[in-house]
CSV table of C-alpha atoms in Angstrom, one decimal:
chain,number,residue,atom,x,y,z
A,79,MET,CA,-0.3,-0.3,-0.6
A,80,LEU,CA,1.4,3.5,-0.9
A,81,ALA,CA,1.7,6.0,1.7
A,82,VAL,CA,-0.1,8.9,0.7
A,83,SER,CA,1.2,12.4,2.8
A,84,PRO,CA,-1.2,14.3,4.6
A,85,GLN,CA,-1.9,17.3,2.7
A,86,PRO,CA,-2.0,21.3,4.2
A,87,THR,CA,-5.4,22.3,5.8
A,88,PRO,CA,-5.8,25.5,3.6
A,89,SER,CA,-7.2,28.4,6.4
A,90,ARG,CA,-9.9,29.4,6.2
A,91,GLY,CA,-11.8,31.5,3.7
A,92,SER,CA,-8.0,31.1,1.5
A,93,GLY,CA,-7.8,29.4,-1.8
A,94,PRO,CA,-5.0,27.2,-3.3
A,95,ALA,CA,-1.8,28.3,-1.6
A,96,ALA,CA,0.3,30.6,-4.1
A,97,ALA,CA,3.3,29.7,-5.4
A,98,PRO,CA,5.9,32.2,-4.0
A,99,VAL,CA,7.6,34.8,-6.6
A,100,THR,CA,10.8,34.7,-6.3
A,101,PRO,CA,12.1,38.1,-7.2
A,102,SER,CA,14.1,38.6,-10.6
A,103,PRO,CA,17.5,39.0,-10.3
A,104,ALA,CA,17.5,42.0,-11.7
A,105,ALA,CA,14.8,43.7,-9.4
A,106,CYS,CA,16.8,42.8,-6.6
A,107,SER,CA,19.6,44.7,-8.1
A,108,LEU,CA,17.9,47.6,-7.2
A,109,SER,CA,19.3,50.0,-4.7
A,110,GLN,CA,17.0,51.5,-2.1
A,111,LEU,CA,17.2,54.8,-4.3
A,112,GLU,CA,16.7,53.2,-7.9
A,113,GLN,CA,13.8,51.7,-5.3
A,114,VAL,CA,12.5,55.6,-4.1
A,115,ARG,CA,13.1,57.0,-8.1
A,116,MET,CA,10.6,55.0,-9.3
A,117,ILE,CA,8.5,55.0,-6.6
A,118,ARG,CA,8.3,59.2,-7.4
A,119,ASP,CA,8.2,58.4,-11.4
A,120,THR,CA,5.1,56.5,-10.9
A,121,MET,CA,3.2,59.5,-8.7
A,122,MET,CA,5.0,61.8,-11.1
A,123,SER,CA,3.1,60.5,-14.1
A,124,GLU,CA,-0.1,59.5,-12.5
A,125,SER,CA,0.4,63.5,-11.4
A,126,ARG,CA,1.4,64.1,-15.3
A,127,ALA,CA,-2.1,62.5,-16.5
A,128,ILE,CA,-4.1,64.0,-14.6
A,129,GLY,CA,-2.8,67.8,-15.3
A,130,ASP,CA,-2.5,66.6,-19.3
A,131,ALA,CA,-6.2,64.7,-18.3
A,132,VAL,CA,-7.5,69.1,-17.4
A,133,THR,CA,-7.0,69.8,-21.0
A,134,TYR,CA,-9.6,67.5,-21.7
A,135,ALA,CA,-12.6,69.1,-19.2
A,136,SER,CA,-15.2,70.6,-21.0
A,137,SER,CA,-19.2,71.0,-21.5
A,138,ALA,CA,-19.5,67.3,-21.5
A,139,ALA,CA,-18.0,67.1,-17.5
A,140,ALA,CA,-20.3,70.1,-16.5
A,141,GLU,CA,-23.0,69.0,-19.0
A,142,ALA,CA,-22.4,65.4,-16.7
A,143,ALA,CA,-22.4,66.7,-13.1
A,144,GLN,CA,-25.7,68.3,-14.5
A,145,GLN,CA,-27.5,65.5,-14.9
A,146,VAL,CA,-25.6,63.7,-12.0
A,147,ALA,CA,-27.2,66.5,-9.8
A,148,THR,CA,-30.9,66.7,-11.4
A,149,CYS,CA,-31.8,63.0,-11.6
A,150,GLN,CA,-35.0,62.2,-10.4
A,151,GLY,CA,-33.2,58.7,-9.6
A,152,SER,CA,-30.3,57.2,-8.8
A,153,VAL,CA,-26.7,57.4,-10.4
A,154,VAL,CA,-25.8,53.9,-11.8
A,155,LEU,CA,-22.3,53.0,-13.0
A,156,THR,CA,-20.6,50.8,-14.1
A,157,GLY,CA,-17.8,49.3,-15.3
A,158,VAL,CA,-15.2,45.5,-15.2
A,159,GLY,CA,-11.9,45.2,-14.3
A,160,LYS,CA,-10.5,48.5,-12.4
A,161,ALA,CA,-12.3,50.6,-14.2
A,162,GLY,CA,-15.2,49.2,-12.4
A,163,TRP,CA,-13.3,49.0,-9.1
A,164,ILE,CA,-13.0,53.0,-9.7
A,165,ALA,CA,-16.9,53.3,-10.3
A,166,GLN,CA,-17.1,51.5,-7.0
A,167,LYS,CA,-15.5,54.7,-5.4
A,168,VAL,CA,-17.2,57.3,-7.6
A,169,VAL,CA,-20.3,55.5,-6.1
A,170,ALA,CA,-19.3,56.0,-2.4
A,171,THR,CA,-18.7,59.8,-3.6
A,172,LEU,CA,-21.3,60.3,-5.3
A,173,ALA,CA,-23.6,58.9,-1.9
A,174,SER,CA,-21.6,60.7,0.6
A,175,THR,CA,-22.1,63.9,-1.5
A,176,GLY,CA,-25.7,63.4,-1.4
A,177,SER,CA,-26.7,61.6,-5.1
A,178,PRO,CA,-28.2,58.6,-4.6
A,179,SER,CA,-25.6,56.3,-6.5
A,180,HIS,CA,-24.9,52.6,-6.1
A,181,PHE,CA,-22.4,50.1,-8.7
A,182,LEU,CA,-23.5,47.7,-11.0
A,183,HIS,CA,-21.5,45.0,-12.5
A,184,PRO,CA,-22.3,44.5,-16.2
A,185,SER,CA,-21.3,40.6,-16.3
A,186,GLU,CA,-24.4,40.9,-13.3
A,187,ALA,CA,-26.4,43.2,-15.2
A,188,ILE,CA,-27.3,40.9,-18.0
A,189,HIS,CA,-27.7,38.6,-15.9
A,190,GLY,CA,-31.2,39.4,-14.2
A,191,ASP,CA,-29.8,42.7,-12.3
A,192,LEU,CA,-30.5,45.4,-15.1
A,193,GLY,CA,-33.6,44.9,-12.9
A,194,ARG,CA,-31.7,47.5,-10.8
A,195,VAL,CA,-32.0,50.2,-13.1
A,196,GLN,CA,-35.1,52.2,-13.7
A,197,GLU,CA,-36.6,54.9,-15.9
A,198,THR,CA,-35.5,57.6,-13.9
A,199,ASP,CA,-31.7,56.9,-13.1
A,200,TRP,CA,-28.7,57.7,-14.9
A,201,VAL,CA,-26.2,55.5,-16.1
A,202,ILE,CA,-22.8,56.5,-15.9
A,203,ALA,CA,-20.0,54.1,-17.2
A,204,PHE,CA,-16.2,54.1,-17.1
A,205,SER,CA,-13.9,52.2,-19.6
A,206,ASN,CA,-10.6,53.7,-21.0
A,207,SER,CA,-10.7,52.0,-24.6
A,208,GLY,CA,-14.7,51.7,-24.5
A,209,ARG,CA,-13.8,48.4,-25.8
A,210,SER,CA,-14.6,46.1,-23.2
A,211,GLU,CA,-17.2,44.0,-24.4
A,212,GLU,CA,-18.9,43.1,-21.1
A,213,VAL,CA,-19.1,47.3,-20.2
A,214,VAL,CA,-20.5,47.9,-23.9
A,215,ARG,CA,-22.9,44.8,-24.0
A,216,ALA,CA,-24.5,45.8,-20.7
A,217,CYS,CA,-25.0,49.3,-22.1
A,218,GLN,CA,-26.6,48.6,-24.8
A,219,TYR,CA,-29.9,47.1,-22.8
A,220,LEU,CA,-28.6,49.9,-19.9
A,221,GLN,CA,-29.1,52.5,-22.6
A,222,THR,CA,-33.2,51.5,-23.9
A,223,GLN,CA,-34.4,51.3,-20.0
A,224,ALA,CA,-32.3,54.5,-18.2
A,225,ALA,CA,-33.0,58.0,-18.4
A,226,GLY,CA,-29.6,58.5,-20.1
A,227,LEU,CA,-26.3,56.6,-20.6
A,228,ILE,CA,-22.9,58.8,-19.9
A,229,ALA,CA,-20.0,57.2,-21.1
A,230,ILE,CA,-16.1,58.5,-19.2
A,231,THR,CA,-13.7,57.0,-21.7
A,232,ALA,CA,-10.6,58.2,-23.6
A,233,ASP,CA,-12.2,59.6,-26.7
A,234,GLU,CA,-15.4,59.7,-28.6
A,235,THR,CA,-14.5,57.2,-31.3
A,236,ASN,CA,-15.6,53.6,-29.7
A,237,PRO,CA,-18.4,51.2,-29.2
A,238,LEU,CA,-19.1,52.5,-25.4
A,239,ALA,CA,-18.7,56.2,-26.6
A,240,GLU,CA,-21.5,55.6,-30.2
A,241,LEU,CA,-23.9,54.2,-27.2
A,242,ALA,CA,-23.6,57.2,-24.6
A,243,ASP,CA,-25.9,60.1,-25.2
A,244,LEU,CA,-23.2,61.9,-23.2
A,245,VAL,CA,-19.1,61.1,-23.8
A,246,VAL,CA,-16.9,62.7,-21.0
A,247,PRO,CA,-13.7,62.1,-22.6
A,248,MET,CA,-10.2,62.2,-21.1
A,249,GLY,CA,-7.8,61.3,-23.3
A,250,ARG,CA,-5.5,58.6,-23.9
A,251,HIS,CA,-1.8,58.3,-21.8
A,252,ARG,CA,0.2,56.0,-21.3
A,253,GLU,CA,0.5,53.9,-17.6
A,254,ALA,CA,2.8,54.7,-15.3
A,255,CYS,CA,3.9,50.2,-15.7
A,256,GLN,CA,7.6,50.0,-17.1
A,257,HIS,CA,6.0,48.1,-20.0
A,258,GLY,CA,3.3,50.2,-20.2
A,259,LEU,CA,0.4,47.7,-19.6
A,260,ALA,CA,-0.8,48.4,-16.0
A,261,PRO,CA,-3.7,49.8,-15.2
A,262,SER,CA,-2.2,53.2,-13.3
A,263,THR,CA,-2.6,56.2,-14.9
A,264,THR,CA,-5.1,55.8,-16.2
A,265,THR,CA,-7.3,54.9,-13.2
A,266,ALA,CA,-6.2,57.9,-11.5
A,267,VAL,CA,-7.3,60.3,-13.9
A,268,MET,CA,-10.8,58.3,-14.3
A,269,LEU,CA,-11.2,58.2,-10.6
A,270,ALA,CA,-10.3,62.5,-11.1
A,271,VAL,CA,-13.1,62.9,-13.8
A,272,GLY,CA,-15.3,61.3,-11.4
A,273,ASP,CA,-15.1,62.6,-8.7
A,274,ALA,CA,-15.0,66.2,-10.2
A,275,ILE,CA,-18.6,65.2,-11.7
A,276,ALA,CA,-19.5,64.4,-8.2
A,277,LEU,CA,-18.2,66.9,-6.7
A,278,LEU,CA,-19.1,69.4,-9.2
A,279,ALA,CA,-23.0,67.8,-8.8
A,280,SER,CA,-23.4,68.5,-5.1
A,281,ARG,CA,-22.2,71.8,-5.8
A,282,LEU,CA,-24.8,72.1,-7.8
A,283,ARG,CA,-27.3,70.4,-5.1
A,284,GLY,CA,-26.6,73.2,-3.1
A,285,PHE,CA,-25.4,70.0,-0.7
A,286,SER,CA,-24.2,72.8,2.6
A,287,PRO,CA,-22.0,71.1,5.2
A,288,SER,CA,-25.0,70.2,7.5
A,289,ASP,CA,-26.0,67.0,4.8
A,290,PHE,CA,-22.6,66.3,4.2
A,291,ALA,CA,-22.9,66.0,8.6
A,292,LYS,CA,-26.3,63.9,7.7
A,293,TYR,CA,-24.4,61.2,5.7
A,294,HIS,CA,-20.4,60.7,7.8
A,295,PRO,CA,-22.3,61.0,11.4
A,296,GLY,CA,-19.3,58.1,12.4
A,297,GLY,CA,-15.6,59.2,12.6
A,298,ALA,CA,-13.3,61.8,13.3
A,299,LEU,CA,-15.1,63.0,10.4
A,300,GLY,CA,-18.3,63.2,12.1
A,301,ARG,CA,-16.9,63.8,15.2
A,302,LYS,CA,-15.9,67.4,13.3
A,303,LEU,CA,-19.4,67.6,11.8
A,304,CYS,CA,-21.7,67.1,14.9
A,305,SER,CA,-22.9,69.9,17.0
A,306,VAL,CA,-21.7,71.2,20.2
A,307,ASP,CA,-25.2,69.0,21.8
A,308,ASP,CA,-23.8,65.8,20.6
A,309,VAL,CA,-20.8,66.3,23.7
A,310,MET,CA,-21.9,68.4,25.6
A,311,ARG,CA,-22.4,67.4,29.3
A,312,GLY,CA,-26.4,68.1,29.9
A,313,MET,CA,-27.9,69.6,33.0
A,314,HIS,CA,-27.8,66.1,35.0
A,315,GLU,CA,-24.4,66.6,34.8
A,316,CYS,CA,-23.3,69.2,35.4
A,317,ARG,CA,-23.1,71.5,38.7
A,318,VAL,CA,-25.7,73.9,39.0
A,319,SER,CA,-26.5,76.6,41.9
A,320,SER,CA,-28.6,79.6,42.6
A,321,ASP,CA,-26.4,82.8,42.1
A,322,GLU,CA,-28.1,83.9,45.6
A,323,LEU,CA,-26.3,80.8,47.3
A,324,PRO,CA,-23.4,81.6,49.4
A,325,VAL,CA,-19.9,80.5,47.7
A,326,ARG,CA,-19.8,77.4,49.9
A,327,GLU,CA,-23.2,76.3,50.0
A,328,ALA,CA,-23.0,76.4,46.0
A,329,ILE,CA,-19.9,74.8,45.3
A,330,ALA,CA,-21.4,71.7,48.3
A,331,GLY,CA,-23.9,70.8,45.8
A,332,LYS,CA,-25.0,67.4,44.3
A,333,SER,CA,-21.9,66.5,42.4
A,334,PRO,CA,-22.5,64.5,39.2
A,335,GLU,CA,-20.9,61.0,38.9
A,336,ARG,CA,-18.3,62.6,36.3
A,337,ARG,CA,-17.0,65.4,38.8
A,338,SER,CA,-16.3,69.0,36.0
A,339,GLY,CA,-14.3,72.6,37.3
A,340,ALA,CA,-16.8,74.5,37.8
A,341,VAL,CA,-20.2,75.6,39.0
A,342,LEU,CA,-22.6,77.0,36.1
A,343,LEU,CA,-24.3,79.9,38.2
A,344,ILE,CA,-28.6,80.9,37.3
A,345,ASP,CA,-30.1,84.1,39.0
A,346,SER,CA,-34.3,84.0,39.6
A,347,THR,CA,-35.3,83.8,35.8
A,348,GLN,CA,-33.1,80.2,35.1
A,349,ARG,CA,-30.9,82.2,32.9
A,350,LEU,CA,-27.0,81.4,33.3
A,351,SER,CA,-25.7,84.6,35.2
A,352,GLY,CA,-21.9,83.6,35.8
A,353,ILE,CA,-20.0,80.7,36.0
A,354,PHE,CA,-17.1,79.8,39.0
A,355,THR,CA,-14.2,77.7,38.8
A,356,ASP,CA,-12.4,75.5,40.8
A,357,SER,CA,-9.4,78.4,39.7
A,358,ASP,CA,-11.6,80.9,41.8
A,359,LEU,CA,-12.0,78.6,45.0
A,360,VAL,CA,-8.1,78.5,44.6
A,361,LYS,CA,-7.2,81.9,44.6
A,362,LEU,CA,-10.0,83.1,46.7
A,363,LEU,CA,-7.9,80.7,49.4
A,364,GLN,CA,-4.7,82.0,48.3
A,365,ARG,CA,-5.7,85.6,48.3
A,366,ARG,CA,-6.5,85.0,52.1
A,367,GLN,CA,-10.6,85.7,51.6
A,368,GLU,CA,-12.0,82.9,53.3
A,369,ASN,CA,-14.5,85.5,54.7
A,370,SER,CA,-16.2,85.1,51.2
A,371,LEU,CA,-16.8,81.9,50.9
A,372,ASP,CA,-19.7,82.6,53.5
A,373,CYS,CA,-21.1,85.9,50.9
A,374,PRO,CA,-23.3,85.4,48.0
A,375,VAL,CA,-21.1,83.9,45.0
A,376,ARG,CA,-22.7,86.1,42.5
A,377,ASP,CA,-20.0,88.6,44.4
A,378,VAL,CA,-17.2,86.2,43.7
A,379,MET,CA,-17.8,84.4,40.2
A,380,THR,CA,-17.4,85.4,37.3
A,381,ARG,CA,-20.5,87.6,35.1
A,382,THR,CA,-20.9,87.3,31.4
A,383,PRO,CA,-18.5,84.1,30.5
A,384,VAL,CA,-17.9,83.2,27.5
A,385,VAL,CA,-20.9,80.7,25.8
A,386,ILE,CA,-21.8,79.2,23.4
A,387,GLN,CA,-25.5,78.4,21.8
A,388,SER,CA,-26.9,75.2,21.2
A,389,GLY,CA,-26.7,74.0,17.7
A,390,THR,CA,-23.6,75.3,17.0
A,391,PRO,CA,-20.8,73.1,15.5
A,392,LEU,CA,-18.5,71.6,17.9
A,393,ALA,CA,-15.3,73.1,16.0
A,394,GLU,CA,-16.4,76.6,16.7
A,395,ALA,CA,-16.6,75.3,21.0
A,396,VAL,CA,-13.4,73.6,20.2
A,397,ALA,CA,-12.1,76.7,18.4
A,398,ILE,CA,-13.4,78.5,21.5
A,399,LEU,CA,-11.6,76.3,24.0
A,400,SER,CA,-8.8,76.9,22.0
A,401,GLU,CA,-8.2,81.3,21.6
A,402,ARG,CA,-9.2,82.1,25.1
A,403,HIS,CA,-7.3,79.0,27.2
A,404,ILE,CA,-10.2,78.1,29.0
A,405,SER,CA,-11.4,74.7,30.6
A,406,GLU,CA,-15.4,74.7,31.0
A,407,LEU,CA,-18.0,76.0,28.0
A,408,PRO,CA,-21.4,76.6,28.8
A,409,VAL,CA,-23.8,75.3,26.4
A,410,VAL,CA,-26.9,78.2,26.2
A,411,SER,CA,-30.7,78.3,24.5
A,412,LYS,CA,-31.1,81.1,22.5
A,413,ASP,CA,-33.4,82.7,25.2
A,414,GLY,CA,-30.1,82.4,27.9
A,415,GLN,CA,-30.8,79.1,30.0
A,416,PRO,CA,-28.3,77.2,30.1
A,417,VAL,CA,-28.8,73.6,28.3
A,418,GLY,CA,-25.9,71.8,29.3
A,419,MET,CA,-21.8,71.6,29.2
A,420,ILE,CA,-18.1,71.1,26.9
A,421,ASP,CA,-16.3,70.5,29.0
A,422,ILE,CA,-12.4,70.2,28.1
A,423,THR,CA,-11.3,66.8,29.5
A,424,ASP,CA,-14.1,65.3,27.3
A,425,LEU,CA,-12.7,66.9,24.1
A,426,ILE,CA,-8.9,65.7,25.0
A,427,ALA,CA,-10.3,62.4,25.7
A,428,ALA,CA,-12.0,62.6,22.5
A,429,GLY,CA,-9.1,63.2,20.5
A,430,ASP,CA,-10.7,66.7,19.2
A,431,LEU,CA,-8.3,68.4,21.2
A,432,SER,CA,-5.0,68.3,22.5
A,433,THR,CA,-2.7,69.7,25.1
A,434,SER,CA,-0.8,71.4,23.0
A,435,ASP,CA,-3.9,73.1,21.5
A,436,HIS,CA,-4.5,74.4,24.9
A,437,GLY,CA,-1.4,75.5,25.7
A,438,SER,CA,-0.5,75.9,29.1
A,439,ALA,CA,-4.2,76.3,30.3
A,440,ILE,CA,-4.4,72.7,31.0
A,441,LEU,CA,-1.2,73.1,33.5
A,442,PRO,CA,-3.4,74.2,36.1
A,443,MET,CA,-7.3,72.6,35.0
A,444,ASN,CA,-10.0,75.1,34.8
A,445,ALA,CA,-7.9,78.3,34.4
A,446,ASN,CA,-10.6,81.5,35.2
A,447,GLN,CA,-12.5,82.6,32.4
A,448,ASP,CA,-10.8,85.8,32.9
A,449,GLU,CA,-7.8,85.8,32.7
A,450,LYS,CA,-4.8,83.8,30.6
A,451,PRO,CA,-2.8,81.6,32.6
A,452,ALA,CA,1.0,82.8,32.9
A,453,SER,CA,3.5,82.0,30.6
């Protein structure tokens, strides 16, 4: 009986193990300097190609953006190979800037997915040569059931361009690959043209920063676009007191779990009248003004403190904290009633602000709002 050697078990989700690629002697002979030069040459080739493509930008690209901006349905993008991946990236750009869009693979289209395209949709097809069999065949059907077909291709003399209602030429460009074969400069140009159309369409639609925030609620970008209301400490998390109480009672009131370095002071109309910080308390003690602890807190509070209105973008609050070198920023309603407070420690913990942004005000925290820390 022949002994059978056990075969290695492939890892889950992986296909057959690929044979390792052995670098050629020529590749191994490249010095570090030559390798860096090749990297830079490739990047410069793509950069020059985009620069050259600018001369092709004309009213056709602007008209494409107009059709996208006024589209009553969805913008459907298609392409195969590397052009297909570019199309999918442009789908993401369109979606994030207010234009409903999705990708349709040309091969899947003719096998049932044509039903994704409605008569109110516009189709954008990417193909450098304009002769990709799958793309051309799919577009023969798509042009009859969509509102229109836009071709982004090298020129206007190819089968895809002949099918299109609108052609956006991008010119012919030599690939950066040393053999002139691997899609590189052409895909870079394709992406630049697609993004340019998407961003102009966004402008034509009147897409605003608040609209942008609606589509980007997560991550660092979403954080940057959110309002102060999304990150402030609510009134239940703030230290609040009447400005008529003695200092010692005002600061000894019920403290929330997350202790802040300031007490919000309100008057008889429930409007914010001032703020009293831990730094203010330290100054009283350093000046041996212990008797002031039994005086109304309104006599020693910071009157008319720096505030920010509810609904303001967080970026403005970050700028105020950094520029004014303060650590607490009350958030008020239109009629001046406090609704919460921005605490610098929360912003630093979330990465919205660094100690270098805030300068020496971080040491100590809770600097008085009317004074900048000593340098």
